[in-house]
PDB file of C-alpha atoms in Angstrom:
ATOM      1  CA  ASP A  16     -10.484   8.912 -15.589  1.00 61.00           C
ATOM      2  CA  THR A  17      -9.900   6.464 -12.871  1.00 70.00           C
ATOM      3  CA  ALA A  18      -7.049   4.516 -12.716  1.00 92.00           C
ATOM      4  CA  VAL A  19      -8.125   1.687 -10.540  1.00 95.00           C
ATOM      5  CA  SER A  20     -11.398   0.943  -9.397  1.00 95.00           C
ATOM      6  CA  GLN A  21     -13.206  -1.643  -6.766  1.00 96.00           C
ATOM      7  CA  THR A  22     -16.765  -2.462  -6.573  1.00 96.00           C
ATOM      8  CA  PRO A  23     -18.410  -2.524  -4.093  1.00 96.00           C
ATOM      9  CA  LYS A  24     -17.037   0.614  -2.071  1.00 95.00           C
ATOM     10  CA  TYR A  25     -18.651  -1.112   1.065  1.00 96.00           C
ATOM     11  CA  LEU A  26     -20.080  -4.712   1.627  1.00 97.00           C
ATOM     12  CA  VAL A  27     -21.927  -5.698   4.396  1.00 97.00           C
ATOM     13  CA  THR A  28     -22.117  -9.461   4.405  1.00 97.00           C
ATOM     14  CA  GLN A  29     -23.260 -12.732   6.760  1.00 97.00           C
ATOM     15  CA  MET A  30     -20.645 -15.200   8.092  1.00 97.00           C
ATOM     16  CA  GLY A  31     -20.666 -18.239   6.010  1.00 97.00           C
ATOM     17  CA  ASN A  32     -21.770 -16.167   2.638  1.00 97.00           C
ATOM     18  CA  ASP A  33     -19.716 -15.970  -0.555  1.00 97.00           C
ATOM     19  CA  LYS A  34     -18.742 -12.771  -2.217  1.00 97.00           C
ATOM     20  CA  SER A  35     -16.712 -11.400  -4.929  1.00 97.00           C
ATOM     21  CA  ILE A  36     -15.238  -8.032  -5.165  1.00 98.00           C
ATOM     22  CA  LYS A  37     -13.675  -6.387  -8.271  1.00 97.00           C
ATOM     23  CA  CYS A  38     -11.010  -4.459  -9.012  1.00 97.00           C
ATOM     24  CA  GLU A  39     -10.183  -2.445 -12.803  1.00 97.00           C
ATOM     25  CA  GLN A  40      -7.080  -1.111 -14.046  1.00 96.00           C
ATOM     26  CA  ASN A  41      -6.909   1.270 -17.186  1.00 95.00           C
ATOM     27  CA  LEU A  42      -3.462   1.772 -16.930  1.00 93.00           C
ATOM     28  CA  GLY A  43      -2.202  -0.690 -19.075  1.00 91.00           C
ATOM     29  CA  HIS A  44       0.138  -2.457 -16.563  1.00 91.00           C
ATOM     30  CA  ASP A  45       0.824  -6.169 -16.351  1.00 89.00           C
ATOM     31  CA  THR A  46       0.722  -6.871 -12.824  1.00 89.00           C
ATOM     32  CA  MET A  47      -2.301  -6.910  -9.964  1.00 92.00           C
ATOM     33  CA  TYR A  48      -2.051  -7.024  -6.432  1.00 92.00           C
ATOM     34  CA  TRP A  49      -4.356  -7.140  -3.406  1.00 95.00           C
ATOM     35  CA  TYR A  50      -4.173  -5.885  -0.254  1.00 94.00           C
ATOM     36  CA  LYS A  51      -5.503  -6.249   3.399  1.00 94.00           C
ATOM     37  CA  GLN A  52      -5.464  -3.550   5.957  1.00 93.00           C
ATOM     38  CA  ASP A  53      -6.794  -4.488   9.259  1.00 87.00           C
ATOM     39  CA  SER A  54      -8.682  -1.868  11.659  1.00 83.00           C
ATOM     40  CA  LYS A  55      -4.561  -1.469  12.905  1.00 80.00           C
ATOM     41  CA  LYS A  56      -3.519   0.146   9.681  1.00 81.00           C
ATOM     42  CA  PHE A  57      -1.288  -2.500   8.523  1.00 83.00           C
ATOM     43  CA  LEU A  58      -1.108  -3.158   4.689  1.00 87.00           C
ATOM     44  CA  LYS A  59      -0.807  -7.172   4.426  1.00 88.00           C
ATOM     45  CA  ILE A  60      -0.373  -8.166   0.557  1.00 89.00           C
ATOM     46  CA  MET A  61      -2.327 -11.359  -0.210  1.00 92.00           C
ATOM     47  CA  PHE A  62      -1.916 -11.851  -4.023  1.00 89.00           C
ATOM     48  CA  SER A  63      -0.128 -10.536  -6.397  1.00 88.00           C
ATOM     49  CA  TYR A  64      -0.522 -11.238 -10.103  1.00 89.00           C
ATOM     50  CA  ASN A  65       0.419 -11.284 -13.772  1.00 83.00           C
ATOM     51  CA  ASN A  66      -0.161 -12.987 -16.799  1.00 72.00           C
ATOM     52  CA  LYS A  67       3.061 -15.335 -15.666  1.00 71.00           C
ATOM     53  CA  GLU A  68       2.280 -15.768 -12.383  1.00 80.00           C
ATOM     54  CA  LEU A  69       0.270 -16.143  -9.169  1.00 83.00           C
ATOM     55  CA  ILE A  70       2.466 -14.916  -5.851  1.00 79.00           C
ATOM     56  CA  ILE A  71      -0.093 -15.947  -2.851  1.00 75.00           C
ATOM     57  CA  ASN A  72       1.184 -14.755   0.406  1.00 81.00           C
ATOM     58  CA  GLU A  73       1.160 -18.389   2.432  1.00 75.00           C
ATOM     59  CA  THR A  74      -0.950 -17.366   5.170  1.00 85.00           C
ATOM     60  CA  VAL A  75      -3.726 -16.027   2.994  1.00 90.00           C
ATOM     61  CA  PRO A  76      -6.467 -18.775   3.614  1.00 92.00           C
ATOM     62  CA  ASN A  77      -7.254 -20.761   0.872  1.00 92.00           C
ATOM     63  CA  ARG A  78     -10.981 -19.394   1.036  1.00 96.00           C
ATOM     64  CA  PHE A  79      -9.687 -16.319  -0.590  1.00 95.00           C
ATOM     65  CA  SER A  80      -9.034 -16.974  -4.408  1.00 93.00           C
ATOM     66  CA  PRO A  81      -7.888 -14.150  -7.338  1.00 92.00           C
ATOM     67  CA  LYS A  82      -9.598 -14.651 -10.735  1.00 90.00           C
ATOM     68  CA  SER A  83      -8.526 -12.786 -13.957  1.00 89.00           C
ATOM     69  CA  PRO A  84     -10.219 -12.774 -16.651  1.00 88.00           C
ATOM     70  CA  ASP A  85      -7.833 -10.610 -18.257  1.00 88.00           C
ATOM     71  CA  LYS A  86      -5.188  -8.398 -18.085  1.00 88.00           C
ATOM     72  CA  ALA A  87      -6.882  -5.068 -16.817  1.00 93.00           C
ATOM     73  CA  HIS A  88      -9.132  -7.448 -14.131  1.00 94.00           C
ATOM     74  CA  LEU A  89      -8.380  -9.130 -10.952  1.00 94.00           C
ATOM     75  CA  ASN A  90     -11.350 -10.135  -9.045  1.00 95.00           C
ATOM     76  CA  LEU A  91     -10.841 -11.320  -5.504  1.00 96.00           C
ATOM     77  CA  HIS A  92     -13.464 -14.235  -4.674  1.00 96.00           C
ATOM     78  CA  ILE A  93     -13.907 -15.081  -0.454  1.00 97.00           C
ATOM     79  CA  ASN A  94     -15.623 -18.175   0.369  1.00 97.00           C
ATOM     80  CA  SER A  95     -17.117 -18.719   3.016  1.00 97.00           C
ATOM     81  CA  LEU A  96     -16.834 -15.487   5.096  1.00 97.00           C
ATOM     82  CA  GLU A  97     -15.701 -14.977   8.906  1.00 97.00           C
ATOM     83  CA  LEU A  98     -15.869 -12.223  11.279  1.00 96.00           C
ATOM     84  CA  GLY A  99     -11.931 -11.704  10.680  1.00 94.00           C
ATOM     85  CA  ASP A 100     -12.594 -10.916   7.598  1.00 96.00           C
ATOM     86  CA  SER A 101     -13.620  -7.832   7.852  1.00 96.00           C
ATOM     87  CA  ALA A 102     -11.520  -4.975   6.753  1.00 96.00           C
ATOM     88  CA  VAL A 103     -10.268  -2.722   3.824  1.00 95.00           C
ATOM     89  CA  TYR A 104      -9.562  -4.453   1.056  1.00 97.00           C
ATOM     90  CA  PHE A 105      -7.334  -2.271  -1.456  1.00 95.00           C
ATOM     91  CA  CYS A 106      -6.241  -3.404  -5.254  1.00 96.00           C
ATOM     92  CA  ALA A 107      -3.342  -1.997  -6.526  1.00 94.00           C
ATOM     93  CA  SER A 108      -1.241  -2.314  -9.985  1.00 93.00           C
ATOM     94  CA  SER A 109       2.077  -1.284 -11.626  1.00 90.00           C
ATOM     95  CA  GLN A 110       4.288  -2.005 -14.327  1.00 86.00           C
ATOM     96  CA  ALA A 111       6.507  -4.739 -12.216  1.00 70.00           C
ATOM     97  CA  GLY A 112       9.573  -6.193 -13.220  1.00 61.00           C
ATOM     98  CA  THR A 113      10.633  -2.876 -13.499  1.00 62.00           C
ATOM     99  CA  SER A 114      13.547  -0.487 -11.058  1.00 60.00           C
ATOM    100  CA  ARG A 115      10.484   1.011  -9.589  1.00 69.00           C
ATOM    101  CA  ASN A 116       7.362  -1.184  -9.645  1.00 74.00           C
ATOM    102  CA  GLU A 117       5.709   2.229  -7.950  1.00 88.00           C
ATOM    103  CA  GLN A 118       2.162   1.125  -7.444  1.00 90.00           C
ATOM    104  CA  PHE A 119      -1.412   2.507  -7.727  1.00 92.00           C
ATOM    105  CA  PHE A 120      -4.135   2.161  -5.733  1.00 94.00           C
ATOM    106  CA  GLY A 121      -7.945   1.539  -5.792  1.00 94.00           C
ATOM    107  CA  PRO A 122     -10.060   3.329  -3.597  1.00 93.00           C
ATOM    108  CA  GLY A 123     -10.388   0.461  -1.163  1.00 95.00           C
ATOM    109  CA  THR A 124     -13.768  -2.260  -0.661  1.00 97.00           C
ATOM    110  CA  ARG A 125     -14.285  -2.203   3.242  1.00 96.00           C
ATOM    111  CA  LEU A 126     -15.831  -5.384   3.750  1.00 97.00           C
ATOM    112  CA  THR A 127     -17.834  -5.834   7.027  1.00 97.00           C
ATOM    113  CA  VAL A 128     -18.832  -9.598   8.301  1.00 97.00           C
ATOM    114  CA  LEU A 129     -21.764  -9.702  10.751  1.00 96.00           C
TER     115      LEU A 129
ATOM    116  CA  SER B  22       5.443  -9.551   6.492  1.00 33.00           C
ATOM    117  CA  GLN B  23       6.078  -6.041   7.841  1.00 38.00           C
ATOM    118  CA  GLN B  24       9.958  -4.983   6.938  1.00 51.00           C
ATOM    119  CA  GLY B  25       9.594  -1.765   7.287  1.00 62.00           C
ATOM    120  CA  GLU B  26       8.779   0.037  10.539  1.00 72.00           C
ATOM    121  CA  GLU B  27       7.898   3.504  10.700  1.00 78.00           C
ATOM    122  CA  ASP B  28       8.408   5.588  13.498  1.00 79.00           C
ATOM    123  CA  PRO B  29       6.995   7.607  15.508  1.00 83.00           C
ATOM    124  CA  GLN B  30       3.387   5.403  14.984  1.00 87.00           C
ATOM    125  CA  ALA B  31       1.361   9.590  15.622  1.00 91.00           C
ATOM    126  CA  LEU B  32       2.667  12.669  15.070  1.00 93.00           C
ATOM    127  CA  SER B  33       0.525  15.473  15.818  1.00 94.00           C
ATOM    128  CA  ILE B  34       2.253  19.011  14.957  1.00 95.00           C
ATOM    129  CA  GLN B  35       0.948  22.674  14.686  1.00 96.00           C
ATOM    130  CA  GLU B  36       0.205  23.494  10.787  1.00 97.00           C
ATOM    131  CA  GLY B  37       3.460  25.259   9.522  1.00 97.00           C
ATOM    132  CA  GLU B  38       6.113  23.523  11.534  1.00 97.00           C
ATOM    133  CA  ASN B  39       7.821  20.696   9.734  1.00 97.00           C
ATOM    134  CA  ALA B  40       6.829  17.300   9.957  1.00 96.00           C
ATOM    135  CA  THR B  41       9.704  14.378  10.060  1.00 95.00           C
ATOM    136  CA  MET B  42       8.912  10.474   9.840  1.00 94.00           C
ATOM    137  CA  ASN B  43      11.478   7.769   9.793  1.00 94.00           C
ATOM    138  CA  CYS B  44      11.730   4.654   8.042  1.00 93.00           C
ATOM    139  CA  SER B  45      13.947   1.626   8.818  1.00 93.00           C
ATOM    140  CA  TYR B  46      13.957  -1.890   6.848  1.00 92.00           C
ATOM    141  CA  LYS B  47      15.954  -4.953   7.485  1.00 90.00           C
ATOM    142  CA  THR B  48      16.903  -7.058   3.553  1.00 87.00           C
ATOM    143  CA  SER B  49      18.938  -4.978   0.773  1.00 88.00           C
ATOM    144  CA  ILE B  50      16.617  -3.420  -1.632  1.00 90.00           C
ATOM    145  CA  ASN B  51      16.354  -1.639  -4.913  1.00 89.00           C
ATOM    146  CA  ASN B  52      14.259   1.287  -3.714  1.00 92.00           C
ATOM    147  CA  LEU B  53      12.064   2.798  -0.689  1.00 94.00           C
ATOM    148  CA  GLN B  54       9.263   4.254  -1.522  1.00 94.00           C
ATOM    149  CA  TRP B  55       6.892   6.427   0.721  1.00 95.00           C
ATOM    150  CA  TYR B  56       3.046   6.584  -0.130  1.00 95.00           C
ATOM    151  CA  ARG B  57       0.255   8.745   1.934  1.00 96.00           C
ATOM    152  CA  GLN B  58      -3.193   7.675   2.743  1.00 95.00           C
ATOM    153  CA  ASN B  59      -6.007  10.396   3.747  1.00 93.00           C
ATOM    154  CA  SER B  60      -8.798   8.844   6.300  1.00 88.00           C
ATOM    155  CA  GLY B  61     -11.019   5.952   4.033  1.00 83.00           C
ATOM    156  CA  ARG B  62      -9.454   6.689   1.184  1.00 88.00           C
ATOM    157  CA  GLY B  63      -6.640   4.222  -1.073  1.00 89.00           C
ATOM    158  CA  LEU B  64      -2.782   5.171  -0.907  1.00 93.00           C
ATOM    159  CA  VAL B  65      -1.088   7.383  -3.143  1.00 94.00           C
ATOM    160  CA  HIS B  66       2.482   7.507  -4.460  1.00 94.00           C
ATOM    161  CA  LEU B  67       4.250  10.082  -3.402  1.00 96.00           C
ATOM    162  CA  ILE B  68       7.920   9.756  -3.987  1.00 95.00           C
ATOM    163  CA  LEU B  69      10.775   7.045  -4.660  1.00 94.00           C
ATOM    164  CA  ILE B  70      14.683   6.938  -3.581  1.00 95.00           C
ATOM    165  CA  ARG B  71      16.853   4.330  -5.665  1.00 93.00           C
ATOM    166  CA  SER B  72      19.199   2.532  -3.488  1.00 93.00           C
ATOM    167  CA  ASN B  73      22.094   4.478  -4.625  1.00 94.00           C
ATOM    168  CA  GLU B  74      20.528   7.814  -4.140  1.00 96.00           C
ATOM    169  CA  ARG B  75      20.843   9.541  -0.724  1.00 97.00           C
ATOM    170  CA  GLU B  76      18.248  12.490  -1.238  1.00 97.00           C
ATOM    171  CA  LYS B  77      15.631  13.605  -3.109  1.00 96.00           C
ATOM    172  CA  HIS B  78      12.779  16.203  -2.948  1.00 96.00           C
ATOM    173  CA  SER B  79       9.088  16.513  -4.819  1.00 95.00           C
ATOM    174  CA  GLY B  80       7.634  19.794  -3.920  1.00 96.00           C
ATOM    175  CA  ARG B  81       7.699  20.223   0.196  1.00 97.00           C
ATOM    176  CA  LEU B  82       9.052  16.697   0.235  1.00 97.00           C
ATOM    177  CA  ARG B  83      12.430  15.571   1.291  1.00 98.00           C
ATOM    178  CA  VAL B  84      13.235  11.889   1.587  1.00 97.00           C
ATOM    179  CA  THR B  85      16.614  11.173   2.350  1.00 97.00           C
ATOM    180  CA  LEU B  86      18.003   6.983   2.212  1.00 97.00           C
ATOM    181  CA  ASP B  87      21.064   5.757   4.556  1.00 96.00           C
ATOM    182  CA  THR B  88      21.545   2.430   3.049  1.00 95.00           C
ATOM    183  CA  SER B  89      24.035   1.115   5.928  1.00 95.00           C
ATOM    184  CA  LYS B  90      21.721   2.066   8.144  1.00 94.00           C
ATOM    185  CA  LYS B  91      19.106   0.802   6.249  1.00 94.00           C
ATOM    186  CA  SER B  92      17.072   4.017   7.126  1.00 94.00           C
ATOM    187  CA  SER B  93      14.970   6.405   5.434  1.00 95.00           C
ATOM    188  CA  SER B  94      13.165   9.643   6.336  1.00 96.00           C
ATOM    189  CA  LEU B  95      10.258  11.751   5.180  1.00 96.00           C
ATOM    190  CA  LEU B  96      10.350  15.810   5.748  1.00 97.00           C
ATOM    191  CA  ILE B  97       7.856  17.603   5.084  1.00 97.00           C
ATOM    192  CA  THR B  98       8.662  21.690   5.441  1.00 97.00           C
ATOM    193  CA  ALA B  99       5.748  23.804   5.876  1.00 97.00           C
ATOM    194  CA  SER B 100       2.869  21.732   7.393  1.00 97.00           C
ATOM    195  CA  ARG B 101      -0.587  22.132   6.231  1.00 96.00           C
ATOM    196  CA  ALA B 102      -3.857  20.929   7.350  1.00 95.00           C
ATOM    197  CA  ALA B 103      -4.188  18.465   4.567  1.00 95.00           C
ATOM    198  CA  ASP B 104      -1.463  16.842   4.785  1.00 97.00           C
ATOM    199  CA  THR B 105      -3.115  15.271   7.617  1.00 97.00           C
ATOM    200  CA  ALA B 106      -2.874  11.409   6.889  1.00 96.00           C
ATOM    201  CA  SER B 107      -1.049   8.080   7.493  1.00 95.00           C
ATOM    202  CA  TYR B 108       1.995   7.539   5.737  1.00 95.00           C
ATOM    203  CA  PHE B 109       4.105   4.261   4.610  1.00 94.00           C
ATOM    204  CA  CYS B 110       7.336   3.431   3.599  1.00 94.00           C
ATOM    205  CA  ALA B 111       7.438   0.449   1.408  1.00 93.00           C
ATOM    206  CA  THR B 112      10.635  -0.993   0.204  1.00 91.00           C
ATOM    207  CA  LEU B 113      11.045  -2.800  -3.491  1.00 86.00           C
ATOM    208  CA  ASP B 114      12.787  -6.060  -2.383  1.00 80.00           C
ATOM    209  CA  SER B 115      15.757  -7.735  -4.810  1.00 76.00           C
ATOM    210  CA  ASN B 116      12.409  -9.954  -6.129  1.00 74.00           C
ATOM    211  CA  TYR B 117      10.609  -6.407  -7.105  1.00 74.00           C
ATOM    212  CA  GLN B 118       8.166  -7.038  -4.552  1.00 77.00           C
ATOM    213  CA  LEU B 119       6.967  -3.936  -2.291  1.00 83.00           C
ATOM    214  CA  ILE B 120       7.263  -4.307   1.505  1.00 86.00           C
ATOM    215  CA  TRP B 121       5.080  -2.110   3.432  1.00 88.00           C
ATOM    216  CA  GLY B 122       5.996  -0.452   6.959  1.00 88.00           C
ATOM    217  CA  ALA B 123       2.969  -0.247   9.416  1.00 87.00           C
ATOM    218  CA  GLY B 124       2.757   3.990   9.015  1.00 91.00           C
ATOM    219  CA  THR B 125       2.862   6.802  10.759  1.00 93.00           C
ATOM    220  CA  LYS B 126      -0.737   8.749  11.251  1.00 94.00           C
ATOM    221  CA  LEU B 127       0.381  12.133  11.096  1.00 96.00           C
ATOM    222  CA  ILE B 128      -1.602  15.255  12.449  1.00 96.00           C
ATOM    223  CA  ILE B 129      -1.582  18.480  11.659  1.00 96.00           C
ATOM    224  CA  LYS B 130      -3.376  21.026  14.237  1.00 94.00           C
ATOM    225  CA  PRO B 131      -4.526  24.491  12.703  1.00 89.00           C
TER     226      PRO B 131
END
């Protein structure tokens, strides 16, 4: 069984479009995350979210918005896509607020903006 | 922001040799974690060392932590081709947020 799943795996779209990436975890974790990994493999936290708090990395443009219909899902919606948004986006989850906070990652969504 | 800094950025060794990667960080931590990322895949948690621990083992992995120097090392013994991957360190800060390093790309030559 997949612990953290993301769809789609690949997404190719035109500049200016709006798109969403979905993430689901079946681990019963209370916190989910979105990361962006660029071509140089730098891993950058975009959001962390639990049912109490959304923490936004202040460098993330407001064109990006997380949407959580329930504890097991955290979708990423992107408006007005730009060329620089091309990257691999990873969803992750953890049981946060503990002394471990080991994170479990999804397989990634490779977004290409043309 | 990237707190952890791994070195080297890239490492290429022969199969069977040991591989050592280092990670430095800047602020106080709760724990330090190492993850592996195979090409085109998500990250996988390898090992966690708490701030009050100095050394941890898991199979062929050995992690050390020196809080006075704010550094950690990951040693992979008797490397295998399947160990080829990127390795990231991440530190859990006082706000329970993981701060990531830039990663070391490890290549094991057969």
